[in-house]
Short mmCIF file of C-alpha atoms in Angstrom, two decimals:
data_model
loop_
_atom_site.label_atom_id
_atom_site.label_comp_id
_atom_site.label_asym_id
_atom_site.label_seq_id
_atom_site.Cartn_x
_atom_site.Cartn_y
_atom_site.Cartn_z
CA MET A 1 0.00 0.00 0.00
CA GLU A 2 1.28 3.48 -0.86
CA PRO A 3 2.21 5.53 2.24
CA SER A 4 -0.13 8.41 3.04
CA ALA A 5 0.89 11.95 2.14
CA ALA A 6 1.26 12.80 5.82
CA ALA A 7 3.56 9.87 6.57
CA THR A 8 7.33 10.03 6.38
CA VAL A 9 8.49 7.92 3.47
CA THR A 10 11.33 5.65 4.57
CA LEU A 11 14.01 3.82 2.67
CA ARG A 12 12.17 0.60 3.53
CA ASP A 13 9.04 1.99 1.79
CA VAL A 14 11.05 2.82 -1.34
CA ALA A 15 12.66 -0.62 -1.38
CA ALA A 16 9.30 -2.38 -1.00
CA ALA A 17 7.64 -0.30 -3.72
CA SER A 18 10.60 -0.87 -6.03
CA GLY A 19 10.75 -4.61 -5.41
CA VAL A 20 14.40 -4.52 -4.31
CA SER A 21 16.31 -5.01 -1.08
CA ILE A 22 16.94 -2.11 1.30
CA SER A 23 20.69 -2.23 0.57
CA THR A 24 20.05 -2.03 -3.19
CA ALA A 25 17.72 0.93 -2.70
CA SER A 26 20.31 2.63 -0.46
CA ARG A 27 23.05 2.25 -3.08
CA ALA A 28 20.79 3.59 -5.82
CA LEU A 29 19.94 6.69 -3.79
CA ASP A 30 23.45 7.34 -2.42
CA GLU A 31 24.69 10.61 -3.98
CA ARG A 32 28.19 10.48 -2.48
CA GLY A 33 29.93 8.63 -5.29
CA THR A 34 29.39 7.96 -8.97
CA VAL A 35 25.65 7.72 -9.65
CA SER A 36 24.68 4.28 -10.96
CA ARG A 37 23.13 4.33 -14.43
CA SER A 38 21.68 0.80 -14.25
CA ALA A 39 18.01 0.23 -15.05
CA THR A 40 17.39 -0.97 -11.48
CA ALA A 41 18.94 2.18 -9.95
CA ALA A 42 16.96 4.40 -12.32
CA HIS A 43 13.76 2.56 -11.35
CA VAL A 44 14.49 3.00 -7.63
CA ARG A 45 15.14 6.73 -8.06
CA LYS A 46 11.90 7.13 -10.04
CA VAL A 47 9.88 5.33 -7.34
CA ALA A 48 11.57 7.43 -4.61
CA GLU A 49 10.63 10.62 -6.43
CA GLU A 50 7.02 9.50 -6.89
CA LEU A 51 6.72 8.62 -3.20
CA GLY A 52 8.30 11.94 -2.11
CA TYR A 53 11.24 10.25 -0.39
CA ARG A 54 13.85 12.58 1.16
CA ARG A 55 17.15 10.99 2.12
CA ASN A 56 18.12 11.83 5.72
CA SER A 57 21.74 12.69 4.96
CA PHE A 58 22.36 13.81 8.54
CA ALA A 59 21.31 10.47 10.01
CA SER A 60 23.23 8.44 7.43
CA SER A 61 26.30 10.60 8.01
CA LEU A 62 26.11 9.96 11.75
CA ARG A 63 26.00 6.22 11.10
CA ARG A 64 29.22 6.57 9.11
CA GLY A 65 30.80 8.92 11.68
CA GLU A 66 30.65 11.81 9.20
CA THR A 67 28.85 15.15 9.12
CA ARG A 68 29.29 15.85 5.37
CA THR A 69 30.56 19.28 6.44
CA LEU A 70 33.85 20.98 5.60
CA GLY A 71 35.34 23.95 7.43
CA VAL A 72 36.92 26.70 5.34
CA LEU A 73 39.33 29.16 6.93
CA VAL A 74 40.12 32.44 5.15
CA PRO A 75 41.97 35.59 6.31
CA ARG A 76 38.95 37.83 5.63
CA LEU A 77 35.83 37.81 3.47
CA SER A 78 36.21 41.52 2.69
CA ASP A 79 39.01 40.41 0.35
CA THR A 80 37.33 39.78 -3.02
CA VAL A 81 39.62 36.88 -3.93
CA MET A 82 38.90 35.11 -0.64
CA ALA A 83 35.16 35.65 -1.00
CA LEU A 84 35.25 34.30 -4.56
CA MET A 85 37.39 31.37 -3.42
CA PHE A 86 34.89 30.45 -0.72
CA GLU A 87 32.00 30.62 -3.21
CA GLU A 88 33.83 28.20 -5.51
CA LEU A 89 34.67 25.89 -2.60
CA GLU A 90 31.04 25.97 -1.46
CA ARG A 91 29.89 25.08 -4.99
CA ALA A 92 32.47 22.30 -5.41
CA ALA A 93 31.61 20.87 -1.99
CA ALA A 94 27.88 20.86 -2.77
CA ASP A 95 28.54 19.02 -6.03
CA ARG A 96 30.09 16.24 -3.94
CA GLY A 97 27.37 16.21 -1.29
CA TYR A 98 29.15 18.34 1.31
CA PHE A 99 28.26 21.59 3.07
CA ALA A 100 30.97 24.22 3.57
CA MET A 101 31.09 26.62 6.52
CA VAL A 102 33.54 29.53 6.73
CA ALA A 103 35.52 31.24 9.50
CA THR A 104 37.99 34.13 9.31
CA SER A 105 41.35 34.65 11.00
CA GLY A 106 42.65 38.05 9.86
CA ASP A 107 46.01 36.43 8.95
CA GLU A 108 46.82 36.14 12.67
CA PRO A 109 48.26 32.72 13.63
CA ASP A 110 46.62 32.63 17.07
CA ASP A 111 43.21 33.56 15.64
CA GLU A 112 43.74 30.98 12.89
CA ARG A 113 44.31 28.19 15.39
CA ARG A 114 41.31 29.22 17.48
CA ALA A 115 39.08 29.31 14.40
CA ALA A 116 40.37 25.91 13.29
CA GLU A 117 39.64 24.40 16.71
CA THR A 118 36.14 25.90 16.66
CA LEU A 119 35.44 24.28 13.29
CA LEU A 120 36.87 20.95 14.46
CA ASP A 121 34.69 21.13 17.60
CA ARG A 122 31.74 21.12 15.18
CA ASN A 123 32.94 17.77 13.86
CA VAL A 124 33.70 18.91 10.33
CA ASP A 125 35.03 16.12 8.11
CA GLY A 126 37.98 18.22 7.00
CA LEU A 127 39.52 21.69 6.93
CA ILE A 128 40.40 23.87 3.95
CA LEU A 129 42.86 26.65 4.76
CA ALA A 130 43.40 29.76 2.63
CA THR A 131 45.44 31.21 5.50
CA ALA A 132 48.71 29.25 5.39
CA ARG A 133 51.87 31.17 6.19
CA LEU A 134 55.36 29.90 5.43
CA ASP A 135 56.02 30.04 9.20
CA ASP A 136 52.61 28.56 10.07
CA LYS A 137 52.50 25.70 12.61
CA LEU A 138 48.85 24.81 12.00
CA PRO A 139 49.31 22.62 8.88
CA ARG A 140 52.00 20.64 10.71
CA LEU A 141 49.71 20.19 13.72
CA LEU A 142 46.90 19.00 11.45
CA ARG A 143 49.25 16.49 9.82
CA GLU A 144 50.36 15.21 13.24
CA ARG A 145 46.74 14.86 14.38
CA ARG A 146 45.82 13.19 11.07
CA VAL A 147 43.11 15.76 10.41
CA ALA A 148 41.95 15.71 6.79
CA HIS A 149 42.90 19.09 5.33
CA ALA A 150 43.97 20.95 2.20
CA LEU A 151 45.55 24.35 1.65
CA VAL A 152 44.19 26.61 -1.11
CA LEU A 153 45.84 29.55 -2.93
CA ARG A 154 48.83 29.34 -0.53
CA THR A 155 51.01 26.36 0.34
CA ASP A 156 53.62 25.35 2.89
CA GLY A 157 55.02 22.88 0.35
CA VAL A 158 54.15 19.87 2.53
CA SER A 159 50.42 19.63 3.26
CA PRO A 160 48.00 18.76 0.44
CA SER A 161 47.59 22.01 -1.52
CA ALA A 162 45.60 23.38 -4.46
CA LEU A 163 46.81 26.69 -5.86
CA GLY A 164 47.67 28.57 -8.99
CA ASP A 165 51.22 28.41 -10.33
CA ASP A 166 52.21 31.79 -8.92
CA GLU A 167 55.77 31.65 -10.21
CA VAL A 168 54.48 31.22 -13.76
CA GLY A 169 51.92 33.98 -13.16
CA GLY A 170 54.59 36.46 -12.03
CA TYR A 171 56.68 35.52 -15.04
CA LEU A 172 53.76 36.06 -17.46
CA ALA A 173 53.00 39.48 -15.98
CA VAL A 174 56.53 40.86 -16.29
CA ARG A 175 57.25 39.09 -19.59
CA HIS A 176 54.22 40.95 -20.98
CA LEU A 177 55.67 44.30 -19.88
CA ILE A 178 59.09 43.42 -21.32
CA ASP A 179 57.51 42.43 -24.63
CA LEU A 180 55.84 45.85 -24.76
CA GLY A 181 59.31 47.43 -24.55
CA HIS A 182 59.59 48.25 -20.84
CA ARG A 183 62.89 47.90 -19.01
CA ASP A 184 62.27 50.19 -16.02
CA ILE A 185 59.94 47.81 -14.18
CA ALA A 186 59.07 47.79 -10.47
CA VAL A 187 57.31 45.07 -8.46
CA VAL A 188 54.85 45.59 -5.61
CA THR A 189 54.12 42.34 -3.80
CA GLY A 190 52.41 40.98 -0.72
CA PRO A 191 53.56 39.77 2.70
CA SER A 192 56.82 37.81 2.70
CA PHE A 193 55.21 35.12 4.90
CA THR A 194 52.96 34.03 1.99
CA SER A 195 53.95 31.59 -0.73
CA THR A 196 52.00 33.72 -3.23
CA ALA A 197 54.14 36.83 -2.72
CA ASN A 198 57.41 34.94 -2.88
CA ALA A 199 56.51 32.87 -5.94
CA ARG A 200 55.14 35.84 -7.92
CA LEU A 201 58.29 37.82 -7.16
CA ASP A 202 60.43 34.84 -8.21
CA GLY A 203 58.57 34.69 -11.52
CA ALA A 204 59.02 38.41 -12.08
CA ARG A 205 62.75 38.14 -11.37
CA ARG A 206 63.09 35.20 -13.77
CA ALA A 207 61.51 37.20 -16.60
CA MET A 208 63.82 40.15 -15.89
CA HIS A 209 66.89 37.93 -15.68
CA GLU A 210 66.10 36.43 -19.09
CA ALA A 211 65.86 39.94 -20.54
CA GLY A 212 69.04 41.17 -18.84
CA ILE A 213 67.12 43.59 -16.62
CA GLU A 214 68.09 44.26 -13.02
CA LEU A 215 65.43 44.89 -10.39
CA PRO A 216 66.72 47.61 -8.03
CA ASP A 217 66.16 46.86 -4.36
CA ASN A 218 64.10 50.03 -3.88
CA TRP A 219 61.86 49.04 -6.81
CA SER A 220 60.79 45.79 -5.11
CA ILE A 221 58.32 46.64 -2.35
CA ALA A 222 56.62 44.05 -0.11
CA GLY A 223 53.75 44.78 2.25
CA GLY A 224 50.14 43.79 2.76
CA TYR A 225 47.71 42.86 0.00
CA GLY A 226 45.33 45.79 0.52
CA ILE A 227 44.57 48.82 -1.65
CA GLU A 228 46.20 51.08 0.96
CA ASN A 229 49.42 49.06 0.65
CA GLY A 230 49.38 49.53 -3.11
CA PHE A 231 48.84 53.27 -2.72
CA ALA A 232 51.78 53.63 -0.31
CA ALA A 233 54.08 51.60 -2.56
CA GLY A 234 52.96 53.43 -5.71
CA ASP A 235 53.40 56.80 -4.03
CA ALA A 236 56.98 55.91 -3.08
CA LEU A 237 57.84 54.58 -6.53
CA LEU A 238 56.32 57.48 -8.47
CA ASP A 239 57.63 60.30 -6.26
CA GLY A 240 60.34 61.60 -8.56
CA ASP A 241 61.00 62.95 -12.01
CA ALA A 242 60.41 60.84 -15.11
CA GLY A 243 64.02 59.70 -15.32
CA ARG A 244 64.02 58.20 -11.82
CA ARG A 245 60.72 56.36 -11.74
CA PRO A 246 59.56 53.09 -13.36
CA THR A 247 57.62 53.11 -16.62
CA ALA A 248 55.81 49.92 -15.58
CA ILE A 249 54.74 48.21 -12.34
CA PHE A 250 53.71 44.63 -11.69
CA ALA A 251 51.40 44.53 -8.65
CA ALA A 252 51.03 41.05 -7.18
CA ASN A 253 47.28 41.34 -6.71
CA ASP A 254 44.50 43.54 -8.10
CA ASN A 255 43.95 45.40 -4.82
CA LEU A 256 47.59 46.49 -4.90
CA ALA A 257 47.20 47.49 -8.54
CA MET A 258 44.19 49.66 -7.71
CA GLY A 259 46.21 51.34 -4.97
CA VAL A 260 48.98 52.03 -7.48
CA MET A 261 46.36 53.50 -9.84
CA ALA A 262 45.26 55.89 -7.11
CA ALA A 263 48.88 56.92 -6.48
CA ALA A 264 49.44 57.47 -10.21
CA HIS A 265 46.37 59.72 -10.29
CA ARG A 266 47.80 61.69 -7.34
CA HIS A 267 51.00 62.21 -9.31
CA MET A 268 48.97 63.14 -12.42
CA LEU A 269 50.21 60.14 -14.42
CA SER A 270 48.02 58.30 -16.88
CA ILE A 271 47.63 54.51 -16.57
CA GLY A 272 48.47 52.81 -19.85
CA GLY A 273 50.28 55.94 -21.02
CA ASP A 274 52.74 57.38 -18.51
CA LEU A 275 52.67 54.17 -16.49
CA SER A 276 51.86 50.59 -17.51
CA LEU A 277 50.36 48.36 -14.84
CA VAL A 278 49.65 44.65 -14.45
CA GLY A 279 47.70 43.15 -11.54
CA TYR A 280 46.98 39.61 -10.40
CA ASN A 281 43.84 37.46 -9.85
CA ASP A 282 41.59 39.25 -12.38
CA ILE A 283 38.77 39.98 -9.94
CA PRO A 284 35.48 41.07 -11.63
CA LEU A 285 36.13 44.76 -10.93
CA SER A 286 39.41 44.68 -12.90
CA SER A 287 37.74 44.82 -16.30
CA ARG A 288 35.34 47.60 -15.21
CA LEU A 289 37.83 50.16 -13.88
CA PRO A 290 38.07 53.53 -15.72
CA THR A 291 41.23 52.09 -17.27
CA PRO A 292 40.59 48.33 -17.47
CA LEU A 293 43.37 46.45 -15.71
CA THR A 294 45.64 43.90 -17.33
CA SER A 295 45.72 41.03 -14.87
CA VAL A 296 46.78 37.41 -14.38
CA ARG A 297 43.71 35.21 -13.97
CA THR A 298 43.77 32.45 -11.36
CA PRO A 299 41.48 29.44 -12.11
CA LEU A 300 39.58 29.49 -8.79
CA ALA A 301 36.94 26.93 -9.81
CA GLN A 302 39.59 24.39 -10.76
CA ILE A 303 41.51 25.06 -7.54
CA ALA A 304 38.33 24.57 -5.48
CA ARG A 305 37.49 21.24 -7.11
CA THR A 306 41.03 20.01 -6.56
CA ALA A 307 40.99 21.05 -2.88
CA ILE A 308 37.75 19.17 -2.22
CA ASP A 309 39.12 16.09 -3.98
CA LEU A 310 42.31 16.23 -1.89
CA ILE A 311 40.18 15.87 1.26
CA ILE A 312 37.69 13.32 -0.06
CA ASP A 313 40.39 11.18 -1.71
CA PRO A 314 43.46 11.01 0.57
CA ASN A 315 45.38 9.14 -2.16
CA LYS A 316 44.88 11.80 -4.84
CA GLU A 317 48.07 12.84 -6.62
CA PRO A 318 49.83 15.19 -6.86
CA ARG A 319 49.54 16.29 -3.25
CA VAL A 320 50.56 19.84 -4.21
CA SER A 321 48.56 20.67 -7.33
CA LYS A 322 49.25 23.87 -9.28
CA SER A 323 46.76 25.17 -11.84
CA MET A 324 47.99 27.27 -14.74
CA PRO A 325 47.21 31.04 -14.68
CA THR A 326 46.39 33.11 -17.76
CA LEU A 327 47.40 36.68 -18.64
CA ILE A 328 44.43 38.88 -19.60
CA PRO A 329 45.74 41.99 -21.46
CA ARG A 330 43.74 45.22 -21.18
CA GLU A 331 44.26 48.98 -21.53
CA SER A 332 46.36 49.46 -18.39
CA SER A 333 49.49 48.11 -20.11
CA GLY A 334 50.98 49.72 -23.20
CA HIS A 335 54.26 50.63 -24.82
CA PRO A 336 56.57 53.04 -22.98
CA GLN A 337 56.03 56.70 -23.87
CA GLY A 338 57.74 57.46 -27.18
CA GLN A 339 57.31 53.89 -28.46
CA GLY A 340 54.40 52.53 -30.37
#
């Protein structure tokens, strides 16, 4: 007899109506792995839909000792890249039957550890960290405690990591400026405790070395990743006459590049004319600025999928996976003044 509309439809009901065992019905309705395409599985799913069956994923997770929840730790959600990264992680997790919850740390190691412990207290099945520092103890502690985890965007070189190839990205950015004819090139990068800042600077230096260009110490400025950091660095680099300032700047993220743009405006220099500029990450705003920004695009969706897979499949290789970035040329980069 068909269950009444008011009754809760159970897996046993679906199995009976389908004429299969409970274990067969459970496998047909399990969304965690590859969905079976057999005629029997399709029949079970059709019967379940007709009966209005809703799988109690919470209860089944408890039976397996899982919560189907992943904790995501980011420095701050006010950072566009981190917000976009979380959205992609949330989407990739949902595609695999997981729910993602986020916490912020402000790039402070103590706050990072407290946030991680709070997420672990909620019995998440794994942690995804976008906060890793090169001097960070948390990934090591997670490895020692055998906590499933993956690092995104940044890496310590040891824990499972999904990130863009930042060294290649830095190379592409500066190679682009060199190909346009620039030789007076400065670099504004992020905190030295991040793998991103170091790798992007390494890539920039490699491109300059190939072209026989030297990067003066005072033309390589490291700081935070905020717009205000870019403004301060740009102001210092552009405070001089035309013969003593760079004709091009590579900023290691788009926030820094926007700060440099503001500094150039203060010094009454045109972007793409007096000063060429390349950013990094290609956030949505980059293409909509008054002078659209040339930027290196990081494949966030691919990175997110890889990070989720690194947690779900502990044997996935490689353990440190780097996705290839792409240079997106726009009006902010042009030939040096006098060339065309």
